[in-house]
Coordinates of C-alpha atoms in Angstrom, one line a residue:
Chain A
M1 CA 32.0 5.4 -4.1
E2 CA 29.8 2.9 -2.3
H3 CA 31.9 3.4 0.8
S4 CA 31.5 7.2 0.8
K5 CA 27.8 6.9 0.5
Q6 CA 27.6 4.8 3.6
T7 CA 29.7 7.4 5.6
Q8 CA 27.2 10.0 4.5
F9 CA 24.3 7.9 5.8
S10 CA 25.8 7.1 9.2
S11 CA 26.7 10.7 9.9
S12 CA 23.1 11.9 9.2
D13 CA 21.8 9.1 11.4
K14 CA 23.9 10.3 14.3
K15 CA 22.6 13.9 13.8
D16 CA 19.0 12.6 14.1
A17 CA 18.0 13.4 17.6
G18 CA 15.4 10.7 17.7
A19 CA 17.7 7.8 16.8
S20 CA 18.2 5.5 19.8
S21 CA 21.4 3.6 20.5
V22 CA 19.9 0.5 19.1
V23 CA 19.4 2.0 15.6
N24 CA 23.0 3.4 15.7
G25 CA 24.3 0.0 16.7
H26 CA 22.5 -1.7 13.8
C27 CA 23.8 0.9 11.4
D28 CA 27.3 0.3 12.6
G29 CA 26.8 -3.4 12.1
M30 CA 25.6 -2.7 8.6
L31 CA 28.5 -0.4 7.8
K32 CA 31.0 -3.2 8.8
R33 CA 29.2 -5.7 6.7
A34 CA 28.9 -3.5 3.7
A35 CA 32.5 -2.3 4.1
G36 CA 33.6 -5.9 4.2
G37 CA 31.5 -6.6 1.2
S38 CA 33.0 -3.8 -0.9
S39 CA 36.6 -5.0 -0.4
Q40 CA 35.7 -8.5 -1.6
P41 CA 34.0 -9.4 -4.8
P42 CA 30.4 -8.4 -4.6
A43 CA 28.1 -11.0 -3.0
A44 CA 25.1 -12.3 -5.0
E45 CA 23.0 -9.6 -3.2
S46 CA 24.6 -6.6 -4.8
G47 CA 25.5 -7.5 -8.4
S48 CA 26.1 -3.9 -9.3
Q49 CA 28.9 -4.8 -11.8
R50 CA 26.6 -5.9 -14.6
P51 CA 25.2 -3.3 -17.0
V52 CA 21.6 -2.2 -16.5
M53 CA 20.4 -3.8 -19.8
E54 CA 21.3 -7.2 -18.5
S55 CA 19.9 -6.8 -15.0
W56 CA 16.5 -8.1 -15.9
R57 CA 18.0 -11.4 -17.1
E58 CA 19.7 -12.1 -13.7
D59 CA 18.3 -14.7 -11.4
R60 CA 19.1 -13.0 -8.2
T61 CA 19.2 -15.7 -5.6
R62 CA 18.3 -14.8 -2.1
S63 CA 18.1 -17.7 0.4
V64 CA 15.9 -18.3 3.4
E65 CA 19.0 -17.9 5.6
D66 CA 19.7 -14.5 4.0
N67 CA 16.1 -13.5 4.9
E68 CA 16.6 -14.4 8.5
M69 CA 19.9 -12.6 8.7
S70 CA 18.4 -9.4 7.2
L71 CA 15.4 -9.3 9.5
P72 CA 17.0 -7.3 12.4
S73 CA 18.3 -4.6 10.1
L74 CA 15.1 -4.4 8.2
A75 CA 13.1 -4.1 11.4
A76 CA 15.5 -1.4 12.6
A77 CA 15.0 0.5 9.4
Y78 CA 11.2 0.3 9.8
T79 CA 11.5 1.6 13.4
T80 CA 13.4 4.6 12.1
I81 CA 10.7 5.2 9.6
L82 CA 7.9 5.0 12.2
R83 CA 9.8 7.5 14.4
G84 CA 10.5 9.7 11.4
L85 CA 6.8 9.9 10.6
G86 CA 6.0 11.2 14.1
E87 CA 4.5 8.0 15.5
D88 CA 5.4 6.4 18.8
P89 CA 6.9 2.9 18.0
Q90 CA 6.2 1.9 21.6
R91 CA 2.5 2.1 21.5
Q92 CA 0.6 -1.2 21.6
G93 CA -0.5 -1.2 17.9
L94 CA 3.0 -0.5 16.6
L95 CA 5.1 -2.6 19.0
K96 CA 5.7 -5.5 16.6
T97 CA 5.1 -3.5 13.4
P98 CA 8.7 -3.3 12.4
W99 CA 9.0 -7.1 12.3
R100 CA 5.7 -7.6 10.6
A101 CA 6.5 -4.9 8.0
A102 CA 9.9 -6.4 7.4
T103 CA 8.5 -9.9 7.0
A104 CA 5.8 -8.6 4.7
M105 CA 8.3 -6.8 2.6
Q106 CA 10.4 -9.9 2.3
F107 CA 7.3 -11.8 1.2
F108 CA 6.5 -9.1 -1.4
T109 CA 10.0 -9.6 -2.9
K110 CA 10.2 -13.3 -2.6
G111 CA 10.6 -13.5 -6.4
Y112 CA 14.3 -12.9 -5.7
Q113 CA 14.5 -16.3 -4.0
E114 CA 13.4 -18.5 -6.8
K115 CA 15.0 -19.8 -9.9
I116 CA 12.9 -20.3 -12.9
I117 CA 14.1 -23.5 -14.4
A118 CA 15.1 -25.4 -11.3
D119 CA 12.3 -24.6 -8.8
V120 CA 9.3 -23.6 -10.7
L121 CA 9.0 -25.5 -13.9
N122 CA 9.6 -28.7 -12.1
D123 CA 9.8 -30.7 -15.4
A124 CA 6.2 -29.9 -16.1
I125 CA 6.9 -29.7 -19.8
F126 CA 5.1 -32.3 -21.8
D127 CA 5.3 -33.4 -25.4
E128 CA 1.9 -33.0 -26.9
D129 CA 1.0 -32.9 -30.5
H130 CA -0.8 -29.6 -30.1
D131 CA -0.2 -26.4 -32.1
E132 CA -3.3 -24.3 -31.4
M133 CA -3.4 -21.4 -29.0
V134 CA -3.4 -21.9 -25.3
I135 CA -4.5 -19.0 -23.1
V136 CA -4.5 -18.6 -19.4
K137 CA -6.2 -15.4 -18.5
D138 CA -7.2 -13.3 -15.4
I139 CA -4.2 -14.4 -13.4
D140 CA -4.2 -12.0 -10.4
M141 CA -0.9 -10.3 -10.0
F142 CA 0.5 -8.3 -7.1
S143 CA 3.8 -6.4 -7.4
M144 CA 5.7 -3.5 -5.9
C145 CA 6.5 -0.3 -7.7
E146 CA 10.3 0.1 -7.7
H147 CA 10.0 3.8 -7.7
H148 CA 7.8 4.4 -4.6
L149 CA 7.7 1.0 -2.9
V150 CA 3.9 1.0 -3.1
P151 CA 1.8 -2.0 -4.4
I152 CA 0.7 -2.6 -8.0
F153 CA -2.0 -5.1 -8.6
G154 CA -3.9 -6.3 -11.6
R155 CA -4.4 -9.2 -14.0
V156 CA -2.1 -11.0 -16.4
H157 CA -3.3 -12.7 -19.6
I158 CA -0.9 -15.2 -21.2
G159 CA -1.3 -16.9 -24.5
Y160 CA 1.2 -19.1 -26.4
L161 CA 1.3 -21.3 -29.5
P162 CA 3.0 -24.5 -28.5
N163 CA 5.6 -26.1 -30.8
K164 CA 4.8 -29.7 -29.8
R165 CA 5.7 -28.9 -26.2
V166 CA 3.1 -27.7 -23.7
L167 CA 3.6 -26.4 -20.1
G168 CA 1.7 -27.3 -17.0
L169 CA -0.9 -24.5 -16.7
S170 CA -0.2 -23.6 -13.2
K171 CA 3.4 -23.1 -14.1
L172 CA 2.4 -20.1 -16.2
A173 CA 0.9 -18.6 -13.0
R174 CA 4.0 -19.5 -11.1
I175 CA 6.2 -17.7 -13.7
V176 CA 4.0 -14.7 -13.1
E177 CA 4.5 -15.0 -9.3
I178 CA 8.3 -15.2 -9.6
Y179 CA 8.6 -12.0 -11.6
S180 CA 5.9 -10.0 -10.0
R181 CA 7.0 -10.6 -6.4
R182 CA 9.9 -8.1 -6.9
L183 CA 10.5 -4.4 -7.2
Q184 CA 9.2 -3.9 -10.7
V185 CA 8.3 -1.7 -13.5
Q186 CA 5.2 -3.0 -15.4
E187 CA 6.9 -2.9 -18.8
R188 CA 9.8 -5.0 -17.5
L189 CA 7.5 -7.5 -15.8
T190 CA 5.6 -8.1 -19.0
K191 CA 8.7 -8.7 -21.0
Q192 CA 10.3 -11.0 -18.3
I193 CA 7.2 -13.2 -18.3
A194 CA 7.2 -13.5 -22.1
V195 CA 10.9 -14.2 -22.4
A196 CA 10.8 -16.8 -19.6
I197 CA 8.1 -18.8 -21.3
T198 CA 9.9 -18.5 -24.6
E199 CA 13.2 -19.7 -23.2
A200 CA 11.5 -22.6 -21.3
L201 CA 9.3 -23.9 -24.1
Q202 CA 10.6 -22.5 -27.4
P203 CA 7.0 -22.1 -28.6
T204 CA 5.9 -20.7 -31.9
G205 CA 4.8 -17.5 -30.2
V206 CA 4.0 -15.9 -26.9
G207 CA 1.7 -13.0 -26.0
V208 CA 1.4 -11.4 -22.5
V209 CA -0.9 -8.6 -21.6
I210 CA -1.0 -7.0 -18.1
E211 CA -3.7 -4.6 -16.9
A212 CA -2.9 -3.1 -13.6
T213 CA -3.7 -0.4 -11.1
H214 CA -0.7 1.5 -9.6
M215 CA -1.3 2.6 -6.0
C216 CA 1.4 5.2 -6.5
M217 CA -0.9 7.0 -9.0
V218 CA -4.1 6.3 -7.0
M219 CA -3.2 6.9 -3.4
R220 CA -0.8 9.8 -4.0
G221 CA 0.5 12.1 -6.8
V222 CA -2.1 12.6 -9.4
Q223 CA -4.7 10.6 -7.5
K224 CA -6.6 9.2 -10.4
M225 CA -8.8 6.4 -8.9
N226 CA -9.9 4.6 -11.9
S227 CA -6.8 4.7 -14.0
K228 CA -5.4 1.4 -15.3
T229 CA -2.1 0.8 -17.1
V230 CA -2.0 -1.8 -19.9
T231 CA 1.2 -3.3 -21.3
S232 CA 1.8 -6.1 -23.7
T233 CA 4.6 -8.1 -25.1
M234 CA 4.1 -10.2 -28.3
L235 CA 6.9 -12.6 -29.4
G236 CA 7.2 -14.9 -32.4
V237 CA 4.2 -15.4 -34.5
F238 CA 2.1 -13.2 -32.2
R239 CA 4.2 -10.3 -33.3
E240 CA 4.4 -11.2 -37.0
D241 CA 0.9 -12.3 -37.7
P242 CA -1.8 -9.8 -37.0
K243 CA -4.6 -12.4 -37.2
T244 CA -3.0 -14.5 -34.4
R245 CA -2.6 -11.4 -32.3
D246 CA -6.2 -10.5 -33.0
E247 CA -7.5 -13.9 -32.0
F248 CA -5.5 -13.7 -28.7
L249 CA -6.8 -10.2 -27.9
T250 CA -10.4 -11.1 -28.7
L251 CA -10.3 -14.3 -26.5
I252 CA -8.8 -12.5 -23.5
R253 CA -11.5 -9.8 -23.7
S254 CA -14.5 -12.1 -23.7
Chain B
M1 CA -10.4 32.0 19.9
N2 CA -8.6 28.7 20.6
G3 CA -9.7 28.9 24.2
H4 CA -13.3 29.4 23.2
C5 CA -13.3 26.4 20.9
N6 CA -11.7 24.2 23.6
V7 CA -14.5 25.1 26.0
K8 CA -17.2 24.1 23.5
V9 CA -15.5 20.8 22.6
N10 CA -15.2 19.7 26.2
D11 CA -18.9 20.4 26.8
T12 CA -19.9 18.2 23.9
V13 CA -17.7 15.4 25.0
E14 CA -19.1 15.5 28.5
E15 CA -22.6 15.6 27.0
F16 CA -21.9 12.5 25.0
H17 CA -20.4 10.9 28.0
C18 CA -23.5 11.5 30.1
N19 CA -26.0 10.5 27.4
N20 CA -24.1 7.4 26.3
S21 CA -22.3 6.2 29.3
D22 CA -21.6 2.8 27.6
L23 CA -20.0 4.6 24.6
L24 CA -16.5 5.2 23.8
I25 CA -14.5 5.6 26.9
D26 CA -11.6 7.0 24.9
S27 CA -13.6 9.4 22.8
R28 CA -11.7 12.2 24.5
K29 CA -8.5 10.8 23.2
S30 CA -9.7 10.3 19.7
V31 CA -10.7 13.9 19.1
V32 CA -7.8 15.3 17.1
H33 CA -4.6 13.5 18.3
H34 CA -4.2 10.3 20.1
K35 CA -1.9 11.0 22.9
H36 CA 0.6 8.8 21.2
E37 CA 0.6 10.8 18.0
T38 CA 3.2 13.5 18.3
S39 CA 1.9 16.4 16.3
R40 CA 4.0 16.5 13.2
K41 CA 4.4 19.9 11.8
K42 CA 4.7 20.5 8.1
D43 CA 8.1 22.1 8.3
E44 CA 9.5 19.2 10.3
D45 CA 8.9 16.9 7.3
Q46 CA 11.8 18.3 5.3
S47 CA 14.2 17.9 8.2
R48 CA 13.2 14.3 8.7
L49 CA 13.7 13.3 5.1
P50 CA 17.4 12.2 5.3
A51 CA 16.7 9.7 8.1
L52 CA 13.8 8.2 6.2
E53 CA 15.9 8.0 3.1
A54 CA 18.7 6.2 4.8
A55 CA 16.2 3.8 6.3
Y56 CA 14.8 3.0 2.9
T57 CA 18.2 2.6 1.3
S58 CA 19.0 0.0 4.0
I59 CA 15.7 -1.7 3.3
L60 CA 16.5 -2.0 -0.4
R61 CA 19.9 -3.4 0.3
E62 CA 18.7 -5.9 2.9
L63 CA 16.1 -7.2 0.4
G64 CA 18.9 -8.1 -1.9
E65 CA 18.4 -5.4 -4.5
D66 CA 21.1 -3.4 -6.1
T67 CA 20.7 0.2 -5.0
D68 CA 22.9 1.6 -7.7
R69 CA 20.8 0.4 -10.6
Q70 CA 19.1 3.1 -12.6
G71 CA 15.5 2.3 -11.5
L72 CA 16.4 2.4 -7.8
L73 CA 18.7 5.4 -7.7
R74 CA 16.2 7.9 -6.3
T75 CA 13.8 5.4 -4.9
P76 CA 14.7 6.1 -1.2
L77 CA 13.8 9.7 -1.6
R78 CA 10.6 9.0 -3.5
A79 CA 9.5 6.3 -1.1
A80 CA 10.2 8.6 1.9
K81 CA 8.2 11.4 0.4
A82 CA 5.4 9.0 -0.5
M83 CA 5.3 7.7 3.0
Q84 CA 5.1 11.3 4.4
F85 CA 2.2 12.0 2.0
L86 CA 0.4 8.9 3.0
T87 CA 0.7 9.9 6.7
K88 CA 0.0 13.6 6.2
G89 CA -3.1 13.3 8.4
Y90 CA -0.9 13.8 11.4
H91 CA -0.4 17.5 10.4
E92 CA -4.0 18.4 10.2
T93 CA -6.7 19.2 12.8
I94 CA -10.4 19.4 12.3
E95 CA -10.5 23.1 13.3
D96 CA -8.1 23.9 10.4
I97 CA -10.0 22.2 7.6
L98 CA -13.6 23.1 8.7
N99 CA -12.7 26.6 7.8
N100 CA -15.9 27.9 9.3
A101 CA -17.9 26.1 6.7
I102 CA -20.7 25.5 9.2
F103 CA -24.0 27.1 8.3
D104 CA -27.2 27.7 10.2
E105 CA -29.9 25.9 8.2
D106 CA -33.3 25.0 9.4
H107 CA -32.9 21.4 8.3
D108 CA -33.3 18.4 10.4
E109 CA -33.5 15.6 7.8
M110 CA -30.8 13.1 7.1
V111 CA -27.8 14.2 5.0
I112 CA -25.7 11.4 3.4
V113 CA -22.4 11.6 1.5
K114 CA -21.6 8.2 0.2
N115 CA -18.9 6.4 -1.9
I116 CA -16.1 8.6 -0.5
D117 CA -12.9 6.8 -1.6
V118 CA -10.6 6.2 1.3
F119 CA -7.0 5.2 1.3
S120 CA -5.1 4.4 4.5
L121 CA -2.1 2.4 5.8
C122 CA -2.5 -0.6 8.0
E123 CA -0.5 0.1 11.2
H124 CA 0.5 -3.5 11.6
H125 CA 2.1 -4.2 8.2
L126 CA 2.5 -0.7 6.7
V127 CA 0.6 -1.9 3.7
P128 CA -2.3 0.0 2.2
F129 CA -6.0 -0.6 2.7
F130 CA -8.6 1.2 0.7
G131 CA -12.3 1.3 0.1
K132 CA -15.4 3.5 0.4
V133 CA -16.8 5.5 3.3
H134 CA -20.5 6.4 3.6
I135 CA -21.3 9.1 6.1
G136 CA -24.8 10.2 7.3
Y137 CA -25.8 12.8 9.9
I138 CA -28.9 14.4 11.1
P139 CA -28.2 18.1 11.5
N140 CA -29.3 20.0 14.6
K141 CA -29.9 23.3 12.9
K142 CA -26.3 23.4 11.7
V143 CA -25.1 21.9 8.4
V144 CA -21.5 21.5 7.3
G145 CA -20.1 22.1 3.8
L146 CA -20.3 18.7 2.1
S147 CA -16.7 18.5 1.0
K148 CA -15.7 19.0 4.6
L149 CA -17.0 15.6 5.4
A150 CA -14.7 14.2 2.8
R151 CA -11.8 16.3 4.2
I152 CA -12.5 14.9 7.7
V153 CA -12.1 11.4 6.2
E154 CA -8.8 12.5 4.7
I155 CA -7.4 13.8 7.9
F156 CA -8.0 10.5 9.8
S157 CA -7.3 8.1 7.0
R158 CA -3.9 9.5 6.0
R159 CA -2.3 7.9 9.1
L160 CA -1.2 4.6 10.3
Q161 CA -4.6 3.1 11.1
V162 CA -6.8 0.3 12.2
Q163 CA -10.1 0.3 10.3
E164 CA -12.2 0.2 13.6
R165 CA -10.4 3.2 15.0
L166 CA -10.7 5.1 11.7
T167 CA -14.5 4.7 11.6
K168 CA -14.8 5.9 15.2
Q169 CA -12.5 8.9 14.8
I170 CA -14.5 10.1 11.7
A171 CA -17.8 9.7 13.6
V172 CA -16.6 11.4 16.8
G173 CA -14.8 14.1 14.8
I174 CA -18.1 15.0 13.0
S175 CA -20.1 14.9 16.2
E176 CA -17.7 17.1 18.1
A177 CA -17.6 19.7 15.3
L178 CA -21.3 19.9 14.6
Q179 CA -23.2 18.6 17.6
P180 CA -25.7 16.9 15.3
K181 CA -28.6 14.7 16.5
G182 CA -26.8 11.7 15.2
V183 CA -23.9 10.5 13.0
A184 CA -23.4 7.2 11.1
V185 CA -20.2 6.1 9.4
V186 CA -19.8 2.9 7.5
I187 CA -16.5 1.9 5.9
E188 CA -16.1 -1.1 3.5
A189 CA -12.5 -1.7 2.6
S190 CA -10.1 -4.2 1.1
H191 CA -6.9 -4.8 3.1
M192 CA -3.8 -5.5 1.0
C193 CA -2.2 -7.2 4.0
M194 CA -4.8 -9.9 3.6
V195 CA -4.9 -9.8 -0.2
M196 CA -1.3 -9.6 -1.2
R197 CA 0.2 -11.7 1.6
G198 CA -0.9 -14.0 4.5
V199 CA -4.2 -15.7 3.8
Q200 CA -4.3 -14.1 0.3
K201 CA -8.1 -13.8 0.0
I202 CA -8.5 -11.5 -2.9
N203 CA -12.2 -10.8 -2.8
S204 CA -12.5 -10.3 1.0
R205 CA -13.9 -7.0 2.3
T206 CA -14.0 -5.7 5.8
V207 CA -17.0 -3.6 6.9
T208 CA -17.0 -1.5 10.1
S209 CA -19.6 1.0 11.3
T210 CA -20.1 3.5 14.0
M211 CA -23.5 4.8 15.0
L212 CA -23.8 7.8 17.3
G213 CA -26.8 9.6 18.8
V214 CA -30.1 9.0 17.2
Y215 CA -28.7 6.4 14.8
L216 CA -27.7 4.3 17.8
E217 CA -31.0 4.7 19.6
D218 CA -33.5 4.5 16.8
P219 CA -33.4 1.4 14.6
K220 CA -35.6 2.9 11.9
T221 CA -33.2 5.8 11.4
R222 CA -30.3 3.4 11.1
E223 CA -32.2 1.4 8.6
E224 CA -33.0 4.4 6.5
F225 CA -29.3 5.3 6.4
L226 CA -28.2 1.8 5.5
T227 CA -30.8 1.5 2.7
L228 CA -29.9 4.9 1.2
S229 CA -26.2 4.3 1.3
R230 CA -26.4 0.9 -0.2
S231 CA -28.5 1.8 -3.2
A232 CA -26.7 2.1 -6.5

């Protein structure tokens, strides 16, 4: 099924009068690579075998070498987009835009390159005889809407009740970075952050609240400038005990 | 009628050129279309969609995502349509949207429309920048419908832009349509290409302004505009 989809794309590309030979060449290269990939077991990049429910647990690992290899095809795709929008990719302002846009997009999805336990936490888990709430709030977050490929930005507030183990504070922000720098849905992002902290620390409870503005709603579509979306995930004692939850929500408001 | 309009526009441009010889050499180009901007017709959009979709599918795949998962299944189509919407300014011309909403009014005091939300795309990174536009003009016996000022902002902002050029295009567009005594445009925007990536300075704002006619020559007029547009 994957193979027939590619054939469809390549034929529509050939019909496109504006497509230069460069773009076609790149597409052919892509076809060969993808065709090769479909006959072998899927590479780490396209783990389409696993069911959707599990997909948020995956640590997709993309390496720096993968990034460099994908750059030409990403740039070619962006050149096609510029042409398809009626712009002239040869004018001075747009000359290097495909490469800049490709690198920018790779930066916005760099969350796929990092593994939580190994890279990020860096053994910054300490035994501390502390069992009162720890909150890190107003963490700026930038993500990409997976439905429109348009930015989402906002703030994350994280609170947890340690169970004799505390985490380096910046590591909470790093966990936010890993999961937000991906193609995301705000609900899934909130849950991933909460679950990652739970799995790393086994605390008594975790609460995560995200308040964000979605450019896909502000710049296009309904165009509601001041709208904000708020999602939250409460795990452990934050879910069971309303007083704990109240304390967390009050402290992040102040 | 088209011929008549063209004659008038050329006269205005020449007038500006003579009065302000040190001004915009390329004001002629910035009128409606830069010569690099092929005019994109609305009906062409539909036919260009498949190529855009294919490009977005390849982008998703190259980023290491799984294009078959539920959340991404129709993303290429949605992203392509979103991109076409965000660049719909290429369709539109000032003549179209002004819709004859120019009225003879014996008014020659400043008119300001401020806090117009503006959303555009950075032409270097294809990432949004957004902010507020404040427009002021001193009519020369002809006033324009107020929403038309905001519509002119929309035409020029829904394109691949550079903030400096956007400011100038709005100002020159208004002066060529109305021939007022002066036009002032100030844009204050936040660039996601600086906030989300690169230097990552979240609170940074870029401010650009274009002053034409009496706003350029008379500092008191300029000051009045800047004071009135700043006040909360």
